[in-house]
Amino acid sequence: MSSFGETCNELMSLPNYPDFAQEFLEDSGKLYQAKGYNDETMINNMITQLLLMDGYIEFDDLMKGRITEKVNRETIAAAKYAVLKELERRKKGGAKDAAATKAKASQPKGQPAGGMKNDDANKSQSGKSNKK
């Protein structure tokens, strides 16, 4: 995957590619950053996460090593650009923003802010009554 992303900076100079990369950048705050690996491995891992989240590949594709068969060079380059921008943002102290974004994204919809149980919401989601 690294060789597919080498043209990242070249492609970003073409029209429409920065906009395409921006779509990936919107989800980049949700990425897990694996520590203890070399930079190339960490970047490839984060690119793979973006491709999975945005539906470019499925888990089965990943297990069978079909990433480069399913995703073109331009898409990988745009994802790499987004990952590099996200890593740069995190280095500049934006890790708090990423954590807040992740916490906000992981809170179930319809869940009260205080974390209190909402029987009516649970009832409508499951179709069952919580009353005994």
Steps between C-alpha positions, in 0.01 A plus 500: 500500500794730559592502132143598411515799733834634379331731252296658777654849474495494120131412488407767755616765252236389248149651502234328717746284694521730804119485520510120472764483775285730715230232506750261658628772731152541650518144641867508595433610858347157563816312400692286745871575500702188578809579703826306491512442124708673237341801330426320173313219676303746713404710196395193299291381794319834519446507122345153526271621779377789282438269205300265723300781663407659168406168337774484238602159630339239720655291773502199266709699247748578774527137607559386143749778420287658229537864598688614191266299278195680641635853549677713241821696550320834520273386785793364699692824441206710622467280810875525564483878470220508758693272735814715475297815571333331798835386642633853459192638680544251784866594539403866533289424805174413329481164676246646744275595206527151351410341835199731537388418145538127567303521825224699331483256209488196729207628711181325389244720331205579722706432813463778759815700565509391865510134400170431676284225360225617268227235518295649215802509267595143592142388451478652152833352393438147620122490466481364854376668812737546790215491750449186707 
